[in-house]
Amino acid sequence: MKGLPCSEPPYLQTYLNYWNEEHNNDYPEKNFSVYALNSIGKTVCLTRFIRPLEPPQMNLNDFDTSQEQCVRYVSLIPFIECNKLYDHIWLTTEEMLNLTIGTVIDHSIALTCFFLALNMETWLLLGYGIPHGPTAYVLVREHDSNDVPIHYIYDVSTAIKYNVTDRLCPLQKVFCVINGINIWANIQTVEDMALLQFDFTRKSEWHCLFNNQPNSIRIYDDEGFRRRAACICVRSDAETEVLLVTSSRKPEKWIVPGGGVEPEEEPSVTATREVLEEAGVIGKLGRSLGVFENREHKHRTEVYVMTVTEELDEWEDSRAIGRKRQWFTIDDALEQLALHKPVQRHYLQQLKRSKLT
């Protein structure tokens, strides 16, 4: 949907494009778009379609509407198949109710909105199912008597509820789940629904669009480049060994620790904070190697050198996502970065050059 007019503000559109492209490049078998076309032909983020919406009153003598009644109500609205003209267009629940017709996705959006109004734990799920192929379901989380979460999907076309571990469940693959504030992309390698985990707080299993931490607003410069900072952590002043960490989305790959600059934060502070969170090290911050531009992903990273003085046994990312760290010689680190983050090789090349001057 590139080139189409977008309803999102430019700064948000830049971030959405970057996040979506990076995810789809890393997980092409689970690719999806964070955008849909609305009824006036503009692209909008998928989260815009999800919000609590009071279901129609269905009981004459009781104001409470049950989830079963919501399911039946939605399933009775006529369906239309997607075609080339109608592809990628999503209707809001109000629009579908006014038209009294919609696609499986439109029906799933409506049921998700109704369930949210009933204070249920629910999400719109995009995935692959039988017999629809690429499609949408409504994911709900319930709890047994021991408070263990159990996950179900509703197929709006049949009004049937399935446990996701049921062998008769039509869901075969999960691309992402969506609510009104976030999108979580499935990055798990398992395909068996019985083994799939639905704990969206686990960064090694779900890649969220928006970081839920209150200070995680992304900062952009005047040209729309996201501002980042990173550290080349060296073992000694000789600068012959550097510390790399495993990627959160590809744990077998190694990267330079770094992240986004936060509001009212100096890049040097960002660099120090990120290496503590991602690598669990403390040290003496030294010279800046400069600002490195990545035009493909539209971000600029200021890179510093840090001489490590302390290595923690446990740190934030080691506990949260099992992130690992390892010392490499400069040449070995260059080889590792070539496999996953070739742009970061420039950091080390500049380190070597600056050491000689």
mmCIF file of C-alpha atoms in Angstrom:
data_model
loop_
_atom_site.group_PDB
_atom_site.id
_atom_site.type_symbol
_atom_site.label_atom_id
_atom_site.label_comp_id
_atom_site.label_asym_id
_atom_site.label_seq_id
_atom_site.Cartn_x
_atom_site.Cartn_y
_atom_site.Cartn_z
ATOM 1 C CA MET A 1 0.000 0.000 0.000
ATOM 2 C CA LYS A 2 2.984 2.258 -0.548
ATOM 3 C CA GLY A 3 2.207 5.536 -2.248
ATOM 4 C CA LEU A 4 -1.379 5.724 -0.989
ATOM 5 C CA PRO A 5 -2.463 8.687 1.146
ATOM 6 C CA CYS A 6 -2.094 7.980 4.865
ATOM 7 C CA SER A 7 -4.165 9.291 7.770
ATOM 8 C CA GLU A 8 -1.357 8.835 10.302
ATOM 9 C CA PRO A 9 0.889 11.782 11.273
ATOM 10 C CA PRO A 10 4.241 11.776 9.407
ATOM 11 C CA TYR A 11 6.375 10.893 12.438
ATOM 12 C CA LEU A 12 4.185 7.881 13.211
ATOM 13 C CA GLN A 13 4.023 6.816 9.569
ATOM 14 C CA THR A 14 7.837 6.812 9.439
ATOM 15 C CA TYR A 15 8.027 4.541 12.456
ATOM 16 C CA LEU A 16 5.239 2.216 11.253
ATOM 17 C CA ASN A 17 6.967 1.790 7.896
ATOM 18 C CA TYR A 18 10.311 1.032 9.539
ATOM 19 C CA TRP A 19 8.882 -1.454 12.046
ATOM 20 C CA ASN A 20 6.768 -3.258 9.441
ATOM 21 C CA GLU A 21 9.556 -3.498 6.866
ATOM 22 C CA GLU A 22 12.050 -4.778 9.431
ATOM 23 C CA HIS A 23 9.627 -7.425 10.694
ATOM 24 C CA ASN A 24 8.636 -8.617 7.223
ATOM 25 C CA ASN A 25 12.266 -8.856 6.156
ATOM 26 C CA ASP A 26 13.129 -10.942 9.212
ATOM 27 C CA TYR A 27 10.005 -13.135 9.067
ATOM 28 C CA PRO A 28 8.841 -13.303 5.448
ATOM 29 C CA GLU A 29 6.721 -16.390 6.136
ATOM 30 C CA LYS A 30 4.648 -14.363 8.644
ATOM 31 C CA ASN A 31 4.561 -11.027 6.881
ATOM 32 C CA PHE A 32 1.602 -8.683 7.221
ATOM 33 C CA SER A 33 0.854 -4.978 6.875
ATOM 34 C CA VAL A 34 0.305 -2.707 9.863
ATOM 35 C CA TYR A 35 -1.976 -0.671 7.597
ATOM 36 C CA ALA A 36 -5.447 -1.184 6.180
ATOM 37 C CA LEU A 37 -7.409 0.993 3.795
ATOM 38 C CA ASN A 38 -10.351 2.743 5.392
ATOM 39 C CA SER A 39 -13.602 3.514 3.618
ATOM 40 C CA ILE A 40 -12.317 6.823 2.229
ATOM 41 C CA GLY A 41 -9.250 5.256 0.625
ATOM 42 C CA LYS A 42 -6.571 6.258 3.146
ATOM 43 C CA THR A 43 -4.230 3.898 4.961
ATOM 44 C CA VAL A 44 -4.516 3.772 8.747
ATOM 45 C CA CYS A 45 -2.851 1.695 11.464
ATOM 46 C CA LEU A 46 -4.771 -1.493 12.260
ATOM 47 C CA THR A 47 -5.164 -0.488 15.919
ATOM 48 C CA ARG A 48 -7.552 2.307 14.859
ATOM 49 C CA PHE A 49 -10.297 -0.229 14.149
ATOM 50 C CA ILE A 50 -10.319 -1.790 17.627
ATOM 51 C CA ARG A 51 -12.118 -0.145 20.551
ATOM 52 C CA PRO A 52 -14.785 -1.156 23.037
ATOM 53 C CA LEU A 53 -18.239 -0.849 21.478
ATOM 54 C CA GLU A 54 -21.434 -1.610 23.325
ATOM 55 C CA PRO A 55 -23.221 -4.497 21.568
ATOM 56 C CA PRO A 56 -26.818 -4.011 20.456
ATOM 57 C CA GLN A 57 -29.437 -4.666 23.114
ATOM 58 C CA MET A 58 -30.665 -8.217 22.520
ATOM 59 C CA ASN A 59 -32.613 -9.009 25.678
ATOM 60 C CA LEU A 60 -36.053 -7.604 26.387
ATOM 61 C CA ASN A 61 -35.931 -8.233 30.116
ATOM 62 C CA ASP A 62 -32.188 -8.176 30.809
ATOM 63 C CA PHE A 63 -29.662 -5.461 30.002
ATOM 64 C CA ASP A 64 -26.714 -7.856 30.107
ATOM 65 C CA THR A 65 -25.693 -9.267 26.733
ATOM 66 C CA SER A 66 -23.725 -12.513 26.763
ATOM 67 C CA GLN A 67 -20.713 -13.310 24.616
ATOM 68 C CA GLU A 68 -22.700 -16.123 22.958
ATOM 69 C CA GLN A 69 -25.363 -13.630 21.900
ATOM 70 C CA CYS A 70 -22.689 -11.326 20.489
ATOM 71 C CA VAL A 71 -21.214 -14.192 18.477
ATOM 72 C CA ARG A 72 -24.575 -15.203 17.060
ATOM 73 C CA TYR A 73 -25.499 -11.599 16.247
ATOM 74 C CA VAL A 74 -22.281 -10.977 14.321
ATOM 75 C CA SER A 75 -22.419 -14.309 12.492
ATOM 76 C CA LEU A 76 -25.922 -13.528 11.162
ATOM 77 C CA ILE A 77 -24.717 -10.395 9.335
ATOM 78 C CA PRO A 78 -24.194 -11.351 5.661
ATOM 79 C CA PHE A 79 -20.645 -11.987 4.452
ATOM 80 C CA ILE A 80 -18.942 -10.757 1.315
ATOM 81 C CA GLU A 81 -15.780 -12.306 -0.109
ATOM 82 C CA CYS A 82 -12.685 -10.128 -0.625
ATOM 83 C CA ASN A 83 -11.883 -9.393 -4.251
ATOM 84 C CA LYS A 84 -9.322 -7.251 -6.021
ATOM 85 C CA LEU A 85 -11.535 -4.166 -5.710
ATOM 86 C CA TYR A 86 -12.292 -4.739 -2.023
ATOM 87 C CA ASP A 87 -8.937 -6.174 -0.952
ATOM 88 C CA HIS A 88 -7.224 -4.517 2.056
ATOM 89 C CA ILE A 89 -10.271 -2.339 2.839
ATOM 90 C CA TRP A 90 -11.421 -2.660 6.438
ATOM 91 C CA LEU A 91 -14.719 -1.336 7.749
ATOM 92 C CA THR A 92 -15.241 0.036 11.211
ATOM 93 C CA THR A 93 -17.884 -1.796 13.212
ATOM 94 C CA GLU A 94 -20.301 1.110 12.788
ATOM 95 C CA GLU A 95 -19.797 1.061 9.004
ATOM 96 C CA MET A 96 -20.392 -2.679 8.771
ATOM 97 C CA LEU A 97 -23.560 -2.448 10.866
ATOM 98 C CA ASN A 98 -24.855 0.362 8.650
ATOM 99 C CA LEU A 99 -24.086 -1.591 5.479
ATOM 100 C CA THR A 100 -25.259 -4.896 7.041
ATOM 101 C CA ILE A 101 -22.540 -6.733 5.134
ATOM 102 C CA GLY A 102 -18.802 -7.247 5.492
ATOM 103 C CA THR A 103 -15.832 -9.574 5.128
ATOM 104 C CA VAL A 104 -14.631 -12.109 7.683
ATOM 105 C CA ILE A 105 -12.161 -9.488 8.905
ATOM 106 C CA ASP A 106 -14.923 -6.889 9.325
ATOM 107 C CA HIS A 107 -17.013 -9.377 11.315
ATOM 108 C CA SER A 108 -14.023 -10.307 13.463
ATOM 109 C CA ILE A 109 -13.345 -6.638 14.194
ATOM 110 C CA ALA A 110 -16.947 -6.158 15.300
ATOM 111 C CA LEU A 111 -16.892 -9.159 17.610
ATOM 112 C CA THR A 112 -13.581 -8.027 19.124
ATOM 113 C CA CYS A 113 -15.048 -4.581 19.816
ATOM 114 C CA PHE A 114 -18.163 -6.086 21.419
ATOM 115 C CA PHE A 115 -16.073 -8.435 23.577
ATOM 116 C CA LEU A 116 -13.955 -5.518 24.778
ATOM 117 C CA ALA A 117 -17.129 -3.773 25.926
ATOM 118 C CA LEU A 118 -17.917 -6.913 27.947
ATOM 119 C CA ASN A 119 -14.519 -6.503 29.681
ATOM 120 C CA MET A 120 -13.132 -9.669 28.119
ATOM 121 C CA GLU A 121 -9.446 -10.241 27.371
ATOM 122 C CA THR A 122 -9.656 -10.287 23.614
ATOM 123 C CA TRP A 123 -7.685 -9.475 20.458
ATOM 124 C CA LEU A 124 -8.135 -9.531 16.713
ATOM 125 C CA LEU A 125 -5.944 -12.325 15.350
ATOM 126 C CA LEU A 126 -4.599 -12.344 11.790
ATOM 127 C CA GLY A 127 -3.379 -15.691 10.584
ATOM 128 C CA TYR A 128 -3.901 -18.627 8.287
ATOM 129 C CA GLY A 129 -6.782 -21.041 8.733
ATOM 130 C CA ILE A 130 -8.779 -23.774 7.100
ATOM 131 C CA PRO A 131 -10.691 -23.320 4.811
ATOM 132 C CA HIS A 132 -10.306 -19.541 4.517
ATOM 133 C CA GLY A 133 -6.530 -19.283 3.984
ATOM 134 C CA PRO A 134 -5.266 -15.880 5.192
ATOM 135 C CA THR A 135 -8.026 -14.718 7.506
ATOM 136 C CA ALA A 136 -8.987 -13.272 10.885
ATOM 137 C CA TYR A 137 -10.257 -14.771 14.119
ATOM 138 C CA VAL A 138 -11.146 -13.383 17.520
ATOM 139 C CA LEU A 139 -8.730 -14.502 20.229
ATOM 140 C CA VAL A 140 -9.955 -14.601 23.839
ATOM 141 C CA ARG A 141 -8.169 -15.467 27.052
ATOM 142 C CA GLU A 142 -10.029 -17.192 29.868
ATOM 143 C CA HIS A 143 -8.792 -18.709 33.132
ATOM 144 C CA ASP A 144 -9.480 -22.043 34.767
ATOM 145 C CA SER A 145 -10.135 -22.611 38.479
ATOM 146 C CA ASN A 146 -6.388 -22.420 39.167
ATOM 147 C CA ASP A 147 -6.097 -19.120 37.259
ATOM 148 C CA VAL A 148 -4.203 -20.808 34.418
ATOM 149 C CA PRO A 149 -4.850 -18.947 31.134
ATOM 150 C CA ILE A 150 -6.641 -20.829 28.358
ATOM 151 C CA HIS A 151 -6.837 -19.365 24.867
ATOM 152 C CA TYR A 152 -9.710 -19.761 22.432
ATOM 153 C CA ILE A 153 -10.560 -18.424 19.004
ATOM 154 C CA TYR A 154 -13.946 -17.634 17.526
ATOM 155 C CA ASP A 155 -14.541 -18.323 13.851
ATOM 156 C CA VAL A 156 -17.143 -15.667 13.000
ATOM 157 C CA SER A 157 -18.173 -17.436 9.806
ATOM 158 C CA THR A 158 -19.416 -20.463 11.754
ATOM 159 C CA ALA A 159 -19.951 -18.922 15.223
ATOM 160 C CA ILE A 160 -17.871 -21.771 16.677
ATOM 161 C CA LYS A 161 -15.448 -21.391 19.591
ATOM 162 C CA TYR A 162 -12.260 -23.496 19.553
ATOM 163 C CA ASN A 163 -9.539 -24.096 22.075
ATOM 164 C CA VAL A 164 -6.354 -23.223 20.161
ATOM 165 C CA THR A 165 -4.866 -26.592 21.186
ATOM 166 C CA ASP A 166 -7.875 -28.554 19.840
ATOM 167 C CA ARG A 167 -6.917 -30.752 16.870
ATOM 168 C CA LEU A 168 -10.113 -29.589 15.145
ATOM 169 C CA CYS A 169 -9.185 -25.924 15.515
ATOM 170 C CA PRO A 170 -9.027 -24.356 12.015
ATOM 171 C CA LEU A 171 -6.198 -21.970 12.976
ATOM 172 C CA GLN A 172 -2.928 -23.125 11.412
ATOM 173 C CA LYS A 173 -0.628 -20.116 11.690
ATOM 174 C CA VAL A 174 -0.606 -16.833 13.649
ATOM 175 C CA PHE A 175 0.791 -13.693 12.016
ATOM 176 C CA CYS A 176 -0.133 -11.121 14.656
ATOM 177 C CA VAL A 177 -2.687 -10.116 17.290
ATOM 178 C CA ILE A 178 -4.138 -6.626 17.608
ATOM 179 C CA ASN A 179 -5.992 -4.541 20.152
ATOM 180 C CA GLY A 180 -6.712 -0.820 20.321
ATOM 181 C CA ILE A 181 -3.261 0.169 21.573
ATOM 182 C CA ASN A 182 -0.761 -2.301 20.141
ATOM 183 C CA ILE A 183 0.125 -4.991 17.616
ATOM 184 C CA TRP A 184 2.123 -8.073 18.578
ATOM 185 C CA ALA A 185 3.841 -9.928 15.737
ATOM 186 C CA ASN A 186 4.412 -13.637 16.272
ATOM 187 C CA ILE A 187 8.141 -14.419 16.021
ATOM 188 C CA GLN A 188 8.015 -17.945 17.480
ATOM 189 C CA THR A 189 9.544 -20.702 15.409
ATOM 190 C CA VAL A 190 7.013 -23.340 16.452
ATOM 191 C CA GLU A 191 4.077 -23.943 14.116
ATOM 192 C CA ASP A 192 2.172 -26.415 16.304
ATOM 193 C CA MET A 193 -0.707 -24.479 17.892
ATOM 194 C CA ALA A 194 -0.443 -26.675 20.983
ATOM 195 C CA LEU A 195 3.078 -25.323 21.568
ATOM 196 C CA LEU A 196 2.443 -21.680 20.691
ATOM 197 C CA GLN A 197 2.719 -19.312 23.651
ATOM 198 C CA PHE A 198 0.366 -16.337 24.031
ATOM 199 C CA ASP A 199 2.281 -14.394 26.673
ATOM 200 C CA PHE A 200 2.683 -11.094 24.831
ATOM 201 C CA THR A 201 5.153 -9.776 27.411
ATOM 202 C CA ARG A 202 7.816 -12.224 26.194
ATOM 203 C CA LYS A 203 9.984 -10.258 23.780
ATOM 204 C CA SER A 204 11.614 -13.411 22.430
ATOM 205 C CA GLU A 205 8.205 -14.682 21.237
ATOM 206 C CA TRP A 206 6.239 -11.559 20.344
ATOM 207 C CA HIS A 207 7.509 -8.391 18.689
ATOM 208 C CA CYS A 208 5.311 -5.497 19.808
ATOM 209 C CA LEU A 209 4.770 -2.437 17.656
ATOM 210 C CA PHE A 210 4.743 0.014 20.548
ATOM 211 C CA ASN A 211 6.890 -0.474 23.627
ATOM 212 C CA ASN A 212 4.540 -0.251 26.598
ATOM 213 C CA GLN A 213 7.072 1.437 28.844
ATOM 214 C CA PRO A 214 5.941 5.027 29.548
ATOM 215 C CA ASN A 215 9.290 6.533 28.521
ATOM 216 C CA SER A 216 9.558 4.717 25.209
ATOM 217 C CA ILE A 217 8.414 7.539 22.905
ATOM 218 C CA ARG A 218 10.540 7.509 19.771
ATOM 219 C CA ILE A 219 12.427 10.663 18.902
ATOM 220 C CA TYR A 220 13.065 11.853 15.343
ATOM 221 C CA ASP A 221 15.302 14.581 13.952
ATOM 222 C CA ASP A 222 14.181 17.384 11.641
ATOM 223 C CA GLU A 223 14.605 15.173 8.567
ATOM 224 C CA GLY A 224 12.435 12.360 9.945
ATOM 225 C CA PHE A 225 15.294 10.045 10.948
ATOM 226 C CA ARG A 226 14.831 8.164 14.197
ATOM 227 C CA ARG A 227 17.536 9.111 16.724
ATOM 228 C CA ARG A 228 19.477 6.240 18.266
ATOM 229 C CA ALA A 229 22.633 5.716 20.313
ATOM 230 C CA ALA A 230 24.904 2.705 20.748
ATOM 231 C CA CYS A 231 28.117 1.663 22.468
ATOM 232 C CA ILE A 232 31.133 -0.231 21.268
ATOM 233 C CA CYS A 233 32.072 -1.873 24.571
ATOM 234 C CA VAL A 234 35.785 -2.666 24.767
ATOM 235 C CA ARG A 235 37.522 -4.864 27.305
ATOM 236 C CA SER A 236 40.532 -2.593 27.805
ATOM 237 C CA ASP A 237 42.175 0.538 26.502
ATOM 238 C CA ALA A 238 43.911 -1.640 23.904
ATOM 239 C CA GLU A 239 40.505 -1.924 22.184
ATOM 240 C CA THR A 240 41.270 -5.335 20.704
ATOM 241 C CA GLU A 241 38.079 -7.034 21.971
ATOM 242 C CA VAL A 242 34.472 -5.845 21.758
ATOM 243 C CA LEU A 243 31.271 -7.026 23.390
ATOM 244 C CA LEU A 244 28.293 -8.087 21.264
ATOM 245 C CA VAL A 245 24.833 -9.199 22.383
ATOM 246 C CA THR A 246 22.316 -11.557 20.816
ATOM 247 C CA SER A 247 19.473 -10.117 18.764
ATOM 248 C CA SER A 248 16.096 -10.128 20.516
ATOM 249 C CA ARG A 249 14.376 -11.430 17.380
ATOM 250 C CA LYS A 250 17.120 -13.696 16.065
ATOM 251 C CA PRO A 251 18.912 -15.070 19.146
ATOM 252 C CA GLU A 252 21.494 -16.867 17.032
ATOM 253 C CA LYS A 253 22.735 -13.540 15.601
ATOM 254 C CA TRP A 254 25.017 -10.966 17.257
ATOM 255 C CA ILE A 255 24.582 -7.177 17.306
ATOM 256 C CA VAL A 256 26.013 -4.025 18.881
ATOM 257 C CA PRO A 257 23.938 -2.946 21.917
ATOM 258 C CA GLY A 258 21.975 0.246 21.359
ATOM 259 C CA GLY A 259 18.516 1.755 21.133
ATOM 260 C CA GLY A 260 16.332 4.801 20.681
ATOM 261 C CA VAL A 261 16.962 8.169 22.285
ATOM 262 C CA GLU A 262 14.160 9.072 24.677
ATOM 263 C CA PRO A 263 12.616 12.517 25.316
ATOM 264 C CA GLU A 264 14.993 15.035 26.922
ATOM 265 C CA GLU A 265 17.782 12.446 26.924
ATOM 266 C CA GLU A 266 21.306 13.040 25.660
ATOM 267 C CA PRO A 267 22.657 10.363 23.262
ATOM 268 C CA SER A 268 25.505 9.613 25.693
ATOM 269 C CA VAL A 269 22.947 8.825 28.402
ATOM 270 C CA THR A 270 21.010 6.629 25.955
ATOM 271 C CA ALA A 271 24.156 4.683 25.086
ATOM 272 C CA THR A 272 25.004 4.064 28.741
ATOM 273 C CA ARG A 273 21.445 3.035 29.568
ATOM 274 C CA GLU A 274 21.135 0.687 26.598
ATOM 275 C CA VAL A 275 24.338 -1.255 27.319
ATOM 276 C CA LEU A 276 23.243 -1.738 30.917
ATOM 277 C CA GLU A 277 19.800 -3.011 29.819
ATOM 278 C CA GLU A 278 20.969 -5.134 26.871
ATOM 279 C CA ALA A 279 24.476 -6.234 27.865
ATOM 280 C CA GLY A 280 24.499 -5.870 31.651
ATOM 281 C CA VAL A 281 27.771 -3.946 31.751
ATOM 282 C CA ILE A 282 28.946 -0.749 33.408
ATOM 283 C CA GLY A 283 31.973 1.223 32.331
ATOM 284 C CA LYS A 284 33.705 4.453 31.482
ATOM 285 C CA LEU A 285 32.193 6.242 28.515
ATOM 286 C CA GLY A 286 34.820 7.538 26.124
ATOM 287 C CA ARG A 287 34.892 9.215 22.728
ATOM 288 C CA SER A 288 32.129 9.428 20.172
ATOM 289 C CA LEU A 289 32.792 7.644 16.887
ATOM 290 C CA GLY A 290 30.275 9.866 15.107
ATOM 291 C CA VAL A 291 26.728 9.552 13.791
ATOM 292 C CA PHE A 292 26.004 6.668 11.419
ATOM 293 C CA GLU A 293 23.077 6.966 9.031
ATOM 294 C CA ASN A 294 20.940 4.065 7.881
ATOM 295 C CA ARG A 295 18.863 5.368 4.990
ATOM 296 C CA GLU A 296 17.109 2.053 4.405
ATOM 297 C CA HIS A 297 15.580 1.978 7.898
ATOM 298 C CA LYS A 298 15.707 5.767 8.314
ATOM 299 C CA HIS A 299 17.594 6.102 11.573
ATOM 300 C CA ARG A 300 20.789 7.835 12.703
ATOM 301 C CA THR A 301 22.877 6.337 15.482
ATOM 302 C CA GLU A 302 25.514 8.146 17.532
ATOM 303 C CA VAL A 303 28.088 5.571 18.590
ATOM 304 C CA TYR A 304 30.356 5.826 21.627
ATOM 305 C CA VAL A 305 33.252 3.790 22.977
ATOM 306 C CA MET A 306 32.912 2.400 26.503
ATOM 307 C CA THR A 307 35.657 0.668 28.476
ATOM 308 C CA VAL A 308 33.885 -1.968 30.563
ATOM 309 C CA THR A 309 34.685 -2.002 34.286
ATOM 310 C CA GLU A 310 31.941 -4.332 35.569
ATOM 311 C CA GLU A 311 29.937 -7.242 34.119
ATOM 312 C CA LEU A 312 26.718 -8.085 35.962
ATOM 313 C CA ASP A 313 25.804 -11.753 36.452
ATOM 314 C CA GLU A 314 22.167 -10.965 35.586
ATOM 315 C CA TRP A 315 20.641 -7.970 33.855
ATOM 316 C CA GLU A 316 17.295 -6.775 32.520
ATOM 317 C CA ASP A 317 17.349 -8.453 29.098
ATOM 318 C CA SER A 318 18.986 -11.654 30.345
ATOM 319 C CA ARG A 319 16.018 -12.163 32.662
ATOM 320 C CA ALA A 320 13.309 -10.897 30.310
ATOM 321 C CA ILE A 321 14.299 -12.473 26.985
ATOM 322 C CA GLY A 322 17.353 -14.615 27.700
ATOM 323 C CA ARG A 323 19.717 -12.246 25.893
ATOM 324 C CA LYS A 324 23.394 -13.295 25.923
ATOM 325 C CA ARG A 325 26.661 -11.385 25.572
ATOM 326 C CA GLN A 326 30.090 -12.436 24.345
ATOM 327 C CA TRP A 327 33.524 -10.925 23.770
ATOM 328 C CA PHE A 328 34.921 -11.055 20.243
ATOM 329 C CA THR A 329 38.106 -9.910 18.596
ATOM 330 C CA ILE A 330 37.541 -7.043 16.177
ATOM 331 C CA ASP A 331 37.895 -9.312 13.137
ATOM 332 C CA ASP A 332 35.547 -11.960 14.577
ATOM 333 C CA ALA A 333 32.999 -9.284 15.480
ATOM 334 C CA LEU A 334 33.121 -7.943 11.926
ATOM 335 C CA GLU A 335 32.326 -11.444 10.638
ATOM 336 C CA GLN A 336 29.408 -11.845 13.062
ATOM 337 C CA LEU A 337 27.888 -8.475 12.184
ATOM 338 C CA ALA A 338 28.140 -9.260 8.479
ATOM 339 C CA LEU A 339 25.598 -12.057 9.034
ATOM 340 C CA HIS A 340 22.836 -9.904 10.500
ATOM 341 C CA LYS A 341 23.725 -6.213 10.867
ATOM 342 C CA PRO A 342 26.233 -5.322 8.137
ATOM 343 C CA VAL A 343 25.623 -1.609 8.711
ATOM 344 C CA GLN A 344 27.077 -1.957 12.216
ATOM 345 C CA ARG A 345 30.391 -3.078 10.725
ATOM 346 C CA HIS A 346 31.022 0.608 10.027
ATOM 347 C CA TYR A 347 31.088 1.239 13.806
ATOM 348 C CA LEU A 348 34.018 -1.139 14.247
ATOM 349 C CA GLN A 349 35.833 0.093 11.179
ATOM 350 C CA GLN A 350 35.642 3.626 12.548
ATOM 351 C CA LEU A 351 36.855 2.325 15.949
ATOM 352 C CA LYS A 352 39.981 0.934 14.288
ATOM 353 C CA ARG A 353 40.580 4.124 12.310
ATOM 354 C CA SER A 354 40.106 6.418 15.310
ATOM 355 C CA LYS A 355 42.498 4.333 17.403
ATOM 356 C CA LEU A 356 45.259 4.950 14.900
ATOM 357 C CA THR A 357 44.888 8.744 14.881
#
